[in-house]
Amino acid sequence: MSRKRKYDDSYIKYGFTEIEANREIRPRCAICTVVLSNDALKPAKLQRHLHTIHPTLKDRPPEFFEGKCKSLKKMKLGPSGANVALSQQVLTALFEISQLITNQ
C-alpha cells in the first residue's frame, strides 16, 4: 500500500496549492493549473516543476503565488459555474499551445 502524502502550506512558495482528486490530495500549479500525482507532494519535485516549466517566476515571493491561487479559485468553468476537471493530457496540450503562441 502506498503512503499518501499531505499538502503543506509552505508549498505555495513553489507555486502549488492543493486539490482533491479521486479522494486524495494532489498538488495543483497555480500558474498552469496542471495537477500532479500525490507522489509529487515533495518539495524537490514541486521546485523542479517551477524551475523547468516557469523559470521566469522562480524568484517570485510566496505572496505572488497566493494571489494566483485566489484567482484560480475564483475561476469558474462551464455553463453551470461549477469547476470542470480537465484531464492531464488536455491541460498539457493547452499549456503547449499557449507556449507556441507566446513564442511567435
PDB file of C-alpha atoms in Angstrom:
ATOM      1  CA  MET A   1       0.000   0.000   0.000  1.00  0.00           C
ATOM      2  CA  SER A   2       1.438   3.358  -0.985  1.00  0.00           C
ATOM      3  CA  ARG A   3       1.769   6.162   1.525  1.00  0.00           C
ATOM      4  CA  LYS A   4      -0.425   9.205   0.888  1.00  0.00           C
ATOM      5  CA  ARG A   5       1.485  12.437   1.196  1.00  0.00           C
ATOM      6  CA  LYS A   6      -0.073  15.516   2.749  1.00  0.00           C
ATOM      7  CA  TYR A   7      -0.058  19.039   1.385  1.00  0.00           C
ATOM      8  CA  ASP A   8       1.905  21.585   3.395  1.00  0.00           C
ATOM      9  CA  ASP A   9       1.076  25.295   3.248  1.00  0.00           C
ATOM     10  CA  SER A  10       4.748  26.076   2.615  1.00  0.00           C
ATOM     11  CA  TYR A  11       4.414  24.542  -0.879  1.00  0.00           C
ATOM     12  CA  ILE A  12       2.884  27.826  -2.030  1.00  0.00           C
ATOM     13  CA  LYS A  13       6.443  29.151  -2.407  1.00  0.00           C
ATOM     14  CA  TYR A  14       6.793  26.698  -5.315  1.00  0.00           C
ATOM     15  CA  GLY A  15       3.515  27.907  -6.820  1.00  0.00           C
ATOM     16  CA  PHE A  16       1.365  24.968  -5.722  1.00  0.00           C
ATOM     17  CA  THR A  17      -1.943  24.722  -3.969  1.00  0.00           C
ATOM     18  CA  GLU A  18      -3.913  21.593  -3.134  1.00  0.00           C
ATOM     19  CA  ILE A  19      -6.848  19.987  -4.865  1.00  0.00           C
ATOM     20  CA  GLU A  20      -8.772  16.830  -4.079  1.00  0.00           C
ATOM     21  CA  ALA A  21      -8.915  14.356  -6.938  1.00  0.00           C
ATOM     22  CA  ASN A  22     -10.030  10.746  -6.676  1.00  0.00           C
ATOM     23  CA  ARG A  23     -10.280  11.046  -2.891  1.00  0.00           C
ATOM     24  CA  GLU A  24      -6.666  12.086  -2.466  1.00  0.00           C
ATOM     25  CA  ILE A  25      -4.914  15.416  -2.112  1.00  0.00           C
ATOM     26  CA  ARG A  26      -2.829  16.392  -5.110  1.00  0.00           C
ATOM     27  CA  PRO A  27      -0.689  19.438  -5.860  1.00  0.00           C
ATOM     28  CA  ARG A  28      -2.023  21.887  -8.472  1.00  0.00           C
ATOM     29  CA  CYS A  29       0.164  24.529 -10.083  1.00  0.00           C
ATOM     30  CA  ALA A  30      -1.334  27.991  -9.624  1.00  0.00           C
ATOM     31  CA  ILE A  31       0.220  29.141 -12.907  1.00  0.00           C
ATOM     32  CA  CYS A  32      -0.566  26.432 -15.475  1.00  0.00           C
ATOM     33  CA  THR A  33      -3.205  24.579 -13.379  1.00  0.00           C
ATOM     34  CA  VAL A  34      -1.536  21.235 -14.007  1.00  0.00           C
ATOM     35  CA  VAL A  35      -2.414  18.651 -11.348  1.00  0.00           C
ATOM     36  CA  LEU A  36       0.410  16.341 -10.360  1.00  0.00           C
ATOM     37  CA  SER A  37       0.167  12.988  -8.618  1.00  0.00           C
ATOM     38  CA  ASN A  38       0.113  12.642  -4.869  1.00  0.00           C
ATOM     39  CA  ASP A  39       3.649  11.237  -5.109  1.00  0.00           C
ATOM     40  CA  ALA A  40       4.781  14.655  -6.382  1.00  0.00           C
ATOM     41  CA  LEU A  41       3.992  16.225  -2.999  1.00  0.00           C
ATOM     42  CA  LYS A  42       7.699  16.529  -2.324  1.00  0.00           C
ATOM     43  CA  PRO A  43       9.380  19.941  -2.232  1.00  0.00           C
ATOM     44  CA  ALA A  44      12.072  18.832  -4.700  1.00  0.00           C
ATOM     45  CA  LYS A  45       9.506  17.764  -7.310  1.00  0.00           C
ATOM     46  CA  LEU A  46       7.425  20.916  -6.895  1.00  0.00           C
ATOM     47  CA  GLN A  47      10.533  23.061  -7.147  1.00  0.00           C
ATOM     48  CA  ARG A  48      11.635  21.187 -10.273  1.00  0.00           C
ATOM     49  CA  HIS A  49       8.285  21.977 -11.921  1.00  0.00           C
ATOM     50  CA  LEU A  50       8.653  25.655 -11.063  1.00  0.00           C
ATOM     51  CA  HIS A  51      12.247  25.856 -12.320  1.00  0.00           C
ATOM     52  CA  THR A  52      11.697  23.911 -15.545  1.00  0.00           C
ATOM     53  CA  ILE A  53       8.184  24.981 -16.594  1.00  0.00           C
ATOM     54  CA  HIS A  54       8.062  28.515 -15.138  1.00  0.00           C
ATOM     55  CA  PRO A  55      11.728  29.590 -14.823  1.00  0.00           C
ATOM     56  CA  THR A  56      10.888  33.301 -15.038  1.00  0.00           C
ATOM     57  CA  LEU A  57       8.763  33.002 -11.884  1.00  0.00           C
ATOM     58  CA  LYS A  58      11.198  31.098  -9.676  1.00  0.00           C
ATOM     59  CA  ASP A  59      12.278  34.193  -7.723  1.00  0.00           C
ATOM     60  CA  ARG A  60       8.757  35.478  -7.033  1.00  0.00           C
ATOM     61  CA  PRO A  61       7.671  35.770  -3.394  1.00  0.00           C
ATOM     62  CA  PRO A  62       5.007  33.434  -1.951  1.00  0.00           C
ATOM     63  CA  GLU A  63       2.511  36.326  -1.994  1.00  0.00           C
ATOM     64  CA  PHE A  64       2.624  36.312  -5.812  1.00  0.00           C
ATOM     65  CA  PHE A  65       1.553  32.665  -5.904  1.00  0.00           C
ATOM     66  CA  GLU A  66      -1.062  33.228  -3.204  1.00  0.00           C
ATOM     67  CA  GLY A  67      -2.653  35.843  -5.473  1.00  0.00           C
ATOM     68  CA  LYS A  68      -2.606  33.383  -8.374  1.00  0.00           C
ATOM     69  CA  CYS A  69      -4.274  30.765  -6.160  1.00  0.00           C
ATOM     70  CA  LYS A  70      -7.022  33.193  -5.202  1.00  0.00           C
ATOM     71  CA  SER A  71      -7.622  33.974  -8.883  1.00  0.00           C
ATOM     72  CA  LEU A  72      -7.660  30.273  -9.677  1.00  0.00           C
ATOM     73  CA  LYS A  73     -10.292  29.612  -7.016  1.00  0.00           C
ATOM     74  CA  LYS A  74     -12.466  32.413  -8.414  1.00  0.00           C
ATOM     75  CA  MET A  75     -12.315  30.978 -11.945  1.00  0.00           C
ATOM     76  CA  LYS A  76     -15.461  29.174 -12.923  1.00  0.00           C
ATOM     77  CA  LEU A  77     -15.595  26.913 -15.941  1.00  0.00           C
ATOM     78  CA  GLY A  78     -18.658  25.545 -17.648  1.00  0.00           C
ATOM     79  CA  PRO A  79     -22.206  26.902 -18.015  1.00  0.00           C
ATOM     80  CA  SER A  80     -23.344  25.923 -14.525  1.00  0.00           C
ATOM     81  CA  GLY A  81     -20.493  27.789 -12.859  1.00  0.00           C
ATOM     82  CA  ALA A  82     -19.046  24.571 -11.484  1.00  0.00           C
ATOM     83  CA  ASN A  83     -15.389  23.825 -11.889  1.00  0.00           C
ATOM     84  CA  VAL A  84     -14.759  21.361 -14.672  1.00  0.00           C
ATOM     85  CA  ALA A  85     -11.942  18.910 -14.120  1.00  0.00           C
ATOM     86  CA  LEU A  86      -9.719  18.723 -17.186  1.00  0.00           C
ATOM     87  CA  SER A  87      -7.581  15.710 -17.857  1.00  0.00           C
ATOM     88  CA  GLN A  88      -3.813  15.919 -17.539  1.00  0.00           C
ATOM     89  CA  GLN A  89      -3.432  15.476 -21.313  1.00  0.00           C
ATOM     90  CA  VAL A  90      -5.793  18.358 -22.100  1.00  0.00           C
ATOM     91  CA  LEU A  91      -4.009  20.650 -19.660  1.00  0.00           C
ATOM     92  CA  THR A  92      -0.639  19.710 -21.123  1.00  0.00           C
ATOM     93  CA  ALA A  93      -1.887  20.383 -24.650  1.00  0.00           C
ATOM     94  CA  LEU A  94      -3.334  23.761 -23.651  1.00  0.00           C
ATOM     95  CA  PHE A  95      -0.075  24.735 -21.993  1.00  0.00           C
ATOM     96  CA  GLU A  96       1.976  23.724 -25.046  1.00  0.00           C
ATOM     97  CA  ILE A  97      -0.328  25.683 -27.352  1.00  0.00           C
ATOM     98  CA  SER A  98      -0.055  28.777 -25.177  1.00  0.00           C
ATOM     99  CA  GLN A  99       3.742  28.436 -25.221  1.00  0.00           C
ATOM    100  CA  LEU A 100       3.720  28.252 -29.024  1.00  0.00           C
ATOM    101  CA  ILE A 101       1.544  31.355 -29.246  1.00  0.00           C
ATOM    102  CA  THR A 102       3.696  33.394 -26.875  1.00  0.00           C
ATOM    103  CA  ASN A 103       6.936  32.368 -28.619  1.00  0.00           C
ATOM    104  CA  GLN A 104       5.821  33.693 -32.018  1.00  0.00           C
TER     105      GLN A 104
END
